[in-house]
Tab-separated table of C-alpha atoms in Angstrom:
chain	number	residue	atom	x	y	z
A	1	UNK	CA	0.000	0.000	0.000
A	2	UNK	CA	1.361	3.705	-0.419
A	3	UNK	CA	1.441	5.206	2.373
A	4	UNK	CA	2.620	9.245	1.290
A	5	UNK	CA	-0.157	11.016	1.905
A	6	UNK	CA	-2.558	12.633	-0.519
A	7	UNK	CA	-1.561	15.676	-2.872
A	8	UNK	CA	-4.131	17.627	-1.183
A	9	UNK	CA	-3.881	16.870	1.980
A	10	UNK	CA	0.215	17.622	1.463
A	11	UNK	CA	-1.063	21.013	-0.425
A	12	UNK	CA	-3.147	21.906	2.704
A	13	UNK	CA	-0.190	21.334	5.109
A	14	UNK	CA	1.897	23.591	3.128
A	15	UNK	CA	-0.248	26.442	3.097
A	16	UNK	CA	-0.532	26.455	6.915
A	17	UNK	CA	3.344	25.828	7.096
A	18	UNK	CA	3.554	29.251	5.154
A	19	UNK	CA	1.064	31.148	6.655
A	20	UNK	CA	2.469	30.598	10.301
A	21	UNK	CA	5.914	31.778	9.022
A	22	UNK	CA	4.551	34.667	7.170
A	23	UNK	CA	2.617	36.131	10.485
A	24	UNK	CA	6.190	35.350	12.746
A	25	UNK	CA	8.517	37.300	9.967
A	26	UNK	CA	5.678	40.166	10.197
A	27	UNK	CA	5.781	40.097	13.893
A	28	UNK	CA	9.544	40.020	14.049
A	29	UNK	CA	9.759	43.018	11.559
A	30	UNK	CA	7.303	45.198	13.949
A	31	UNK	CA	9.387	44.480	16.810
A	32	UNK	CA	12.322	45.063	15.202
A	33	UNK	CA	10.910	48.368	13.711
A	34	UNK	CA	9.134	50.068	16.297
A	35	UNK	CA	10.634	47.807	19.742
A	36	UNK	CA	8.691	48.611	22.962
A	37	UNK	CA	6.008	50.873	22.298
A	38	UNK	CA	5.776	51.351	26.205
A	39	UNK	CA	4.637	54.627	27.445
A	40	UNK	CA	7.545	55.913	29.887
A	41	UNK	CA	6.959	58.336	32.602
A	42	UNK	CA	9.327	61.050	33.421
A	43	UNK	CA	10.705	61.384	36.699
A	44	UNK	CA	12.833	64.282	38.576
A	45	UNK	CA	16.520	63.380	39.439
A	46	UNK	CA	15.934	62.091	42.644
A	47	UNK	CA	13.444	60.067	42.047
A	48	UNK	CA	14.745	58.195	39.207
A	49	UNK	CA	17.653	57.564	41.571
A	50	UNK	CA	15.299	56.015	44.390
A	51	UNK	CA	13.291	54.095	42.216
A	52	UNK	CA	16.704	52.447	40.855
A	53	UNK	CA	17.948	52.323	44.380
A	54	UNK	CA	14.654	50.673	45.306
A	55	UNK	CA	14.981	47.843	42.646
A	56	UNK	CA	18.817	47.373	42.955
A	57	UNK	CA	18.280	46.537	46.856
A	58	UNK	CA	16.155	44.211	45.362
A	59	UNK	CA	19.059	41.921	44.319
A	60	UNK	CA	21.064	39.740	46.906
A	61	UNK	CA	24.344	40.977	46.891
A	62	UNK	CA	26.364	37.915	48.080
A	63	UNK	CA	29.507	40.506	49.005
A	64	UNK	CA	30.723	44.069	47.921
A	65	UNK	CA	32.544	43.136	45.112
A	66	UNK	CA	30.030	41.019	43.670
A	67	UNK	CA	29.835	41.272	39.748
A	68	UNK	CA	26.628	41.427	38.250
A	69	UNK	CA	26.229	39.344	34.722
A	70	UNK	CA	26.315	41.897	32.040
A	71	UNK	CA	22.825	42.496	29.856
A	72	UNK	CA	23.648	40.896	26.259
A	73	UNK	CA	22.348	43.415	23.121
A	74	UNK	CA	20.221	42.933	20.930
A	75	UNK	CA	20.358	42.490	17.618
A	76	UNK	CA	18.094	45.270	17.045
A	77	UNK	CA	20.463	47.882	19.030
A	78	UNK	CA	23.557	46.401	17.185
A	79	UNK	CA	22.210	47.147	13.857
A	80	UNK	CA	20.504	51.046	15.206
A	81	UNK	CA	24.257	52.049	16.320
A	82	UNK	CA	26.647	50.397	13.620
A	83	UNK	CA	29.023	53.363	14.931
A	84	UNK	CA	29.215	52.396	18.248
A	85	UNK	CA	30.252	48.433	17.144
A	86	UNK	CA	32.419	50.029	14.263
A	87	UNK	CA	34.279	51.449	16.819
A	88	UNK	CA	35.006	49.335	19.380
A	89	UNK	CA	37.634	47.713	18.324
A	90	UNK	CA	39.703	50.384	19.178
A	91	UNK	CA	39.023	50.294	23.077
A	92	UNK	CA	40.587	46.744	23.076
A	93	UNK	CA	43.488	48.004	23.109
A	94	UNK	CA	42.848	50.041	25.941
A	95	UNK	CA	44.743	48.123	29.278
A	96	UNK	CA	42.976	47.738	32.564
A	97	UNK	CA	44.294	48.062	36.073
A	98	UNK	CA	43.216	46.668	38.674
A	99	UNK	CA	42.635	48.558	42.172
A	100	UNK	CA	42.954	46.415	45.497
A	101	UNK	CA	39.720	45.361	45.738
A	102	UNK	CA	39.520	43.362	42.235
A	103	UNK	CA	37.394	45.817	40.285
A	104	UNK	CA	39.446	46.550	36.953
A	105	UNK	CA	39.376	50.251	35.667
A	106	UNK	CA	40.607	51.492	32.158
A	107	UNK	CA	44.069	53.376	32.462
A	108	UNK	CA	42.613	55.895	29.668
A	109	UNK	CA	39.559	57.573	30.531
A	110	UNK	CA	37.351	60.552	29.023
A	111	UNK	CA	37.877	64.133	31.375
A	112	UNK	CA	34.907	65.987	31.083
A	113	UNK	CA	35.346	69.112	33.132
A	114	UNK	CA	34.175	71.812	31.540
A	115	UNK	CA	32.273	69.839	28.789
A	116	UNK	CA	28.694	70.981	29.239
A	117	UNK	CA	27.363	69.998	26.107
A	118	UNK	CA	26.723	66.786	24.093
A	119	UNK	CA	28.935	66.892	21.188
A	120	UNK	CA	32.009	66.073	22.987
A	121	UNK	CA	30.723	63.959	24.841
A	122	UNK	CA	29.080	61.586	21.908
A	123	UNK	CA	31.797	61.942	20.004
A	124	UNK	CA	34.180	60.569	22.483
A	125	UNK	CA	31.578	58.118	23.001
A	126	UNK	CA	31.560	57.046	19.269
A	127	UNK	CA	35.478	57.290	19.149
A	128	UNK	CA	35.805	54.455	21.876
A	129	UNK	CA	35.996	55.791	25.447
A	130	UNK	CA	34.286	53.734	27.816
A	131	UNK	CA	35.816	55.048	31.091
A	132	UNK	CA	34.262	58.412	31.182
A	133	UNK	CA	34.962	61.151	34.207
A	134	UNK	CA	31.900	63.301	35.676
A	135	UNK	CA	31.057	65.195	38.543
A	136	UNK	CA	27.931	67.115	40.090
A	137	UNK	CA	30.241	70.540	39.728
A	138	UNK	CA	30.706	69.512	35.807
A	139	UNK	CA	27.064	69.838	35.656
A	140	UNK	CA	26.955	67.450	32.717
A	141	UNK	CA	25.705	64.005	34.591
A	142	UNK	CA	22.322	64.076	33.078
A	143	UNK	CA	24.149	64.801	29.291
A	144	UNK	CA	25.472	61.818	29.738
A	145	UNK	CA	22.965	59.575	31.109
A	146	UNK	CA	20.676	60.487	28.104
A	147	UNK	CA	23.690	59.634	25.551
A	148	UNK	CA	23.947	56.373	27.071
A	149	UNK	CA	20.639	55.414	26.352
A	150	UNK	CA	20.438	57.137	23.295
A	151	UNK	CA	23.615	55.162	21.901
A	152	UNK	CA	22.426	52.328	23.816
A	153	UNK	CA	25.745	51.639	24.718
A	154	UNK	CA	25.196	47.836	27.762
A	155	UNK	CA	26.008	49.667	31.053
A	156	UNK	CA	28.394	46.616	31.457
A	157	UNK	CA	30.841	47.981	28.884
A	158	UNK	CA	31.270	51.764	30.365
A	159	UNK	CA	33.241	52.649	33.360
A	160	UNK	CA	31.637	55.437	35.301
A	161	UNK	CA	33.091	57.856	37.554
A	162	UNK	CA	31.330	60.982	39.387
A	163	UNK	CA	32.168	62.975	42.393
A	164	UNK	CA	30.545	64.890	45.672
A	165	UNK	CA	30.394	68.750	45.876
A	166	UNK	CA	32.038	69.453	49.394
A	167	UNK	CA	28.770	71.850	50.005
A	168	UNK	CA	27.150	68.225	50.246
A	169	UNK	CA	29.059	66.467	52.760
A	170	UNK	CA	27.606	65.046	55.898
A	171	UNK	CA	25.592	62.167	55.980
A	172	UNK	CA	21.701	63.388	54.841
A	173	UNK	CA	23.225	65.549	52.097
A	174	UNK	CA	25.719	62.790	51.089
A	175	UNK	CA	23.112	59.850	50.444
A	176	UNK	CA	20.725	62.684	48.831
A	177	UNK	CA	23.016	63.396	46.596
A	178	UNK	CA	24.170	60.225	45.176
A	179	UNK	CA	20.923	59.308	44.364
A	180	UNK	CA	20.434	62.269	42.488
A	181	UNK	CA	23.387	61.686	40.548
A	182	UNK	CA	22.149	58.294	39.811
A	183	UNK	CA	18.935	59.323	38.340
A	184	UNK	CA	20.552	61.903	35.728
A	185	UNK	CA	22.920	59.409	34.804
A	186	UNK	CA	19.992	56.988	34.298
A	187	UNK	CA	21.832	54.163	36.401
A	188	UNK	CA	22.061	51.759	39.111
A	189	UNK	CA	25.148	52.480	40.328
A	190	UNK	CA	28.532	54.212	39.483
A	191	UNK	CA	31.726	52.137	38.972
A	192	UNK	CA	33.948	54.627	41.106
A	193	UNK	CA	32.396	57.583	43.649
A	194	UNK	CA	34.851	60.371	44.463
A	195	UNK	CA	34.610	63.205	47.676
A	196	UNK	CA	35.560	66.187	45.214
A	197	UNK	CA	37.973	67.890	47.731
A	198	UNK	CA	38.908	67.672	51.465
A	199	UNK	CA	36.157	70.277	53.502
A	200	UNK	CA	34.451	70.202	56.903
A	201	UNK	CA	32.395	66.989	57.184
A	202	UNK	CA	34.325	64.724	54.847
A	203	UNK	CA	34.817	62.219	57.353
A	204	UNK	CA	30.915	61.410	57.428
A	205	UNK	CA	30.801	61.354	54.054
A	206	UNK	CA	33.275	58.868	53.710
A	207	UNK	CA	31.383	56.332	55.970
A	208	UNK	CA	28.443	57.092	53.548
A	209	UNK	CA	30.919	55.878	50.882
A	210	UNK	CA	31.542	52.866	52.636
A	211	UNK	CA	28.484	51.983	53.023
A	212	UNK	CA	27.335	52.917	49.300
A	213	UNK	CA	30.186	50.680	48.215
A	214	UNK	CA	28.680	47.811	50.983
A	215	UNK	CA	25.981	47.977	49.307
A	216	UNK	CA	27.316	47.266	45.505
A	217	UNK	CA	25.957	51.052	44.639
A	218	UNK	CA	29.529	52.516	44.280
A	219	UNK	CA	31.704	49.775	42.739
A	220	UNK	CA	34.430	52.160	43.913
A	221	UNK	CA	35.216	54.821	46.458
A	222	UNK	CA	37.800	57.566	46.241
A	223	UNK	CA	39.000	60.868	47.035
A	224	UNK	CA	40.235	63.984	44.586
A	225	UNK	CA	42.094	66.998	45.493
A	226	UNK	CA	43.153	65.285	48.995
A	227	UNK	CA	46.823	65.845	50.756
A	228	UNK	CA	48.911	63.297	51.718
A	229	UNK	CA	47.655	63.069	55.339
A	230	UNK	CA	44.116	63.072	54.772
A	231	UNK	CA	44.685	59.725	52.657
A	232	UNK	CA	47.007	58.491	55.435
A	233	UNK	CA	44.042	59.229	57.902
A	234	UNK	CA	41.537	57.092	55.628
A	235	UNK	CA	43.804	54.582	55.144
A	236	UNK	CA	44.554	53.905	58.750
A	237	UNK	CA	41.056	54.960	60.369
A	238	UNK	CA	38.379	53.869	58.488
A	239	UNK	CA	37.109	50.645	57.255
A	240	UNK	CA	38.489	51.022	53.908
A	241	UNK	CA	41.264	52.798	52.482
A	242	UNK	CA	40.517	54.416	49.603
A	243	UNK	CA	40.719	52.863	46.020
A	244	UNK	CA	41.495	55.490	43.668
A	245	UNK	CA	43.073	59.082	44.422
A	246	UNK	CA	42.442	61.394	41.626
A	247	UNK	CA	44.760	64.668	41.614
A	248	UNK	CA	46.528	67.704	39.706
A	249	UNK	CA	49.437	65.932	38.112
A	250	UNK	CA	51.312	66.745	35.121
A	251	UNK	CA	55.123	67.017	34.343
A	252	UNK	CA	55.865	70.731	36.179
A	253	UNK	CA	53.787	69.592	39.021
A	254	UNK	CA	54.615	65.284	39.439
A	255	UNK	CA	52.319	65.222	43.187
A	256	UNK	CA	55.347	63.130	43.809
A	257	UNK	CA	54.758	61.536	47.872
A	258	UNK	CA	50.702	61.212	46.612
A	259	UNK	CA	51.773	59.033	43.911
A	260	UNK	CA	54.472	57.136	46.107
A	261	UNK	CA	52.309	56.537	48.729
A	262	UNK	CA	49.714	55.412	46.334
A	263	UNK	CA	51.191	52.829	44.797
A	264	UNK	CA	52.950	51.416	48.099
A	265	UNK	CA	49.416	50.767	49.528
A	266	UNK	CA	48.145	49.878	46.420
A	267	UNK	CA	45.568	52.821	45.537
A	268	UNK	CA	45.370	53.138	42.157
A	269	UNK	CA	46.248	57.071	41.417
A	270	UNK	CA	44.742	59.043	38.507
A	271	UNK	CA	45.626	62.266	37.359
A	272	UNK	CA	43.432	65.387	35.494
A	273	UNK	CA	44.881	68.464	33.498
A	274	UNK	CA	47.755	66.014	32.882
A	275	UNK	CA	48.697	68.704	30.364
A	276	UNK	CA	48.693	71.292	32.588
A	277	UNK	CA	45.316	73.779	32.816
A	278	UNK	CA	44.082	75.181	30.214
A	279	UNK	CA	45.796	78.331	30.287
A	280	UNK	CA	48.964	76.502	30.120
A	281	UNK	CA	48.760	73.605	27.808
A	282	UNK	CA	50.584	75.453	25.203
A	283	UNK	CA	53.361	76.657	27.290
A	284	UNK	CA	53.471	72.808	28.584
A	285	UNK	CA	53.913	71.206	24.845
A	286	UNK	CA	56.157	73.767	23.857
A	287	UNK	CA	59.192	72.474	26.107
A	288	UNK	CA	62.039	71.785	23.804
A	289	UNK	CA	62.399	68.484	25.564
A	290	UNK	CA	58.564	66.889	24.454
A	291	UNK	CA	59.236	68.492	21.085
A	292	UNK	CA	62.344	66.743	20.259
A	293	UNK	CA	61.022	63.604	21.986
A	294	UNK	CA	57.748	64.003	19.662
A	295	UNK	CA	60.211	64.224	16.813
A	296	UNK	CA	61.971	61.096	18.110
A	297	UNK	CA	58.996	58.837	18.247
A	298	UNK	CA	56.788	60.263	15.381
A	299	UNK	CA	54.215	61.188	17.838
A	300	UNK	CA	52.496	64.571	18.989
A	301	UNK	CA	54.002	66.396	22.372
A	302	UNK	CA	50.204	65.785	23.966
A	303	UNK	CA	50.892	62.069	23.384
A	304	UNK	CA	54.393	61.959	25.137
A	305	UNK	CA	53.196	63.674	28.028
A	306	UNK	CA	50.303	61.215	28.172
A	307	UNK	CA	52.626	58.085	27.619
A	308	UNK	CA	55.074	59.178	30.338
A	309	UNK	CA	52.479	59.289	32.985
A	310	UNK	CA	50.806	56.181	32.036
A	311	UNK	CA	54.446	54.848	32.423
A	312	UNK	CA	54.822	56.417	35.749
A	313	UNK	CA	52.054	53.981	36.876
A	314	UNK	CA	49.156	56.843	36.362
A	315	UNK	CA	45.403	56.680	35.239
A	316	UNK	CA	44.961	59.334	32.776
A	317	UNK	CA	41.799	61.824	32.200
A	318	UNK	CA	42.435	63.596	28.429
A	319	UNK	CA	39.644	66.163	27.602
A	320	UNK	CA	39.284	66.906	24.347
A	321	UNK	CA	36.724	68.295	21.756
A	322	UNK	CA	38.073	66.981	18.795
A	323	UNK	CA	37.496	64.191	16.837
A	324	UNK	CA	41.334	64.146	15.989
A	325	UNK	CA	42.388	64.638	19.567
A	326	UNK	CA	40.126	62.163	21.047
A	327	UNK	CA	41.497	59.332	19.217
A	328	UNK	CA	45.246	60.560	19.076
A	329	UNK	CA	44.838	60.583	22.816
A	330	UNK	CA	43.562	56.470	22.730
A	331	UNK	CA	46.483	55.577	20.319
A	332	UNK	CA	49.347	55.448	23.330
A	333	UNK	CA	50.250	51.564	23.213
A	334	UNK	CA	52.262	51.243	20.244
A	335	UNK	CA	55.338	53.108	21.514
A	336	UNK	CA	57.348	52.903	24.641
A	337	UNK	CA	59.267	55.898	25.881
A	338	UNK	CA	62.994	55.066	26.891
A	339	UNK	CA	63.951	55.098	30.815
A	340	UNK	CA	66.406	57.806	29.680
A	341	UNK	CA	63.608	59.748	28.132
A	342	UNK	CA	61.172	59.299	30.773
A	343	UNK	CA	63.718	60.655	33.340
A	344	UNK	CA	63.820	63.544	31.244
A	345	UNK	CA	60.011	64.924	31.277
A	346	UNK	CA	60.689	63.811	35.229
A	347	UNK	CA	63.771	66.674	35.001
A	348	UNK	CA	60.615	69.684	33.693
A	349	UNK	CA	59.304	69.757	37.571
A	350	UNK	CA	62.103	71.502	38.640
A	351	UNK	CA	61.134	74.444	36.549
């Protein structure tokens, strides 16, 4: 007997078979064109930063340093920011460091002082910073929350760092302010949390710190624009010494017994205006000594400057509004400035 079934019966099959994959490519195409069509409320500041605080003490933290699984992307946002993807590539070359407590850090990240609108900030973004430097004082913490979500760049990927005004410190104002940062920068937590500068009340804001960090809300804690014996004090009185110390460092002003003591207690040290301040980034890159070294190497002055403190063991913070700068100031790894060399950008702080 012969068992295939009937023509028609076969025919009848088919036509369901391509009907059912007709209506799944048409949903598929909707989603992909038009995604969640969910209606959003907006919320102030603060309380976008509670209501993230609210869900992330939601999730068992098995220790401080616990590392959260990072959110895949979709095929949809790959395709909607071919720039970002196209781009990437060039942060892999980008070295990590690690600070005591296991969390990794890139050694090059994006200074944003002063940058107070988005351009800059997108296009370092789109030229491959991930490791991006804010502040409440910058004022720009909500600019960059938006461009986050607007690139839809996975949180996982970035490395964010913002600080405390000292007219905040003490404990209310402290935890009040956080979460404020948190909601303009449309996140769950921040990857390192700096006190801006030593003033009255620091102390209590520290303990907030360490208990932000506890909590998994502040990957990292730090301090900027501390002395030498206000880190010594944290590091022998509190429950935990700081991880990072960001400070003025460039080669006419080396912050020489910071950095030393930084690196003996293993606190990672970063610098800002590690060309000097604006005023005198010219004068800085004009030395004879990083011109002829430029010449030497086939590099720009702003890049030898850069290279010797990453050599020196130093987290840099390049600002720039360029396009050209921005990426000149990422391509520092295939070059290594002689000991001989290095010692002599070390010579400029005695001028």
């Amino acid at each position: 007997m012969d068992r295939r079934p009937a023509r028609g019966h076969n025919s009848n099959k088919t036509v369901r078979n391509m009907a059912v994959a007709l209506i799944s490519c048409g949903i598929f195409l909707y989603i992909f064109l038009f995604g969640d069509t969910t209606v959003v409320r907006k919320r102030t500041p603060a309380a976008k930063g509670e209501a993230m605080h609210r869900k992330h003490n939601s999730v068992h933290l098995a220790n401080h340093t616990t590392t959260h699984k990072p959110k895949r992307t979709s095929l949809q946002e790959q395709m909607l920011n071919p720039k970002w993807f196209a781009d990437k590539p060039l942060t892999a070359t980008v070295p990590m460091v690690e600070m005591w407590h296991g969390q990794k850090m890139p050694v090059i990240g994006y200074g944003s002082w002063k940058v107070r609108t988005e351009a800059p900030i997108k296009q370092a973004f789109e030229t491959g910073y991930q490791h991006i430097d804010s502040a409440v004082a910058y004022g720009n913490e909500e600019i960059i929350g938006n461009l986050i979500q607007e690139l839809r760049i996975p949180r996982s990927e970035l490395f964010i760092t913002t600080k405390l005004l000292p007219g905040d410190f003490g404990s209310d104002s402290t935890r009040k302010s956080f979460f404020e940062s948190l909601g303009r920068l449309r996140t769950e937590y921040v990857d390192l949390y700096l006190l801006h500068a030593k003033a009255p009340n620091w102390e209590e804001s520290w303990r907030v710190l360490e208990e932000l960090h506890t909590r998994g809300q502040a990957r990292a804690i730090g301090v900027s624009n501390f002395d030498l014996s206000a880190i010594q004090e944290i590091t022998l009185n509190f429950k935990y010494k700081p991880m990072v110390v960001q400070n003025y460092y460039n080669p006419w002003h080396p912050d020489d017994h910071v950095l030393q003591y930084c690196k003996e207690n293993k606190i990672v040290y970063q610098s800002y205006s590690t060309l000097a301040s604006d005023k005198m980034v010219h004068k800085l890159l004009a030395e004879p000594v990083l011109q002829r070294l430029a010449e030497k190497y086939h590099k720009s002055p702003a890049q030898i400057v850069l290279k010797w403190a990453l050599q020196n063991g130093v987290v840099i913070l390049p600002r720039s509004t360029t396009v050209e700068h921005a990426k000149e100031d990422l391509q520092l790894f295939d070059f290594q400035l002689d000991l001989s060399d290095v010692e002599l950008i070390d010579a400029l702080k005695a001028q």
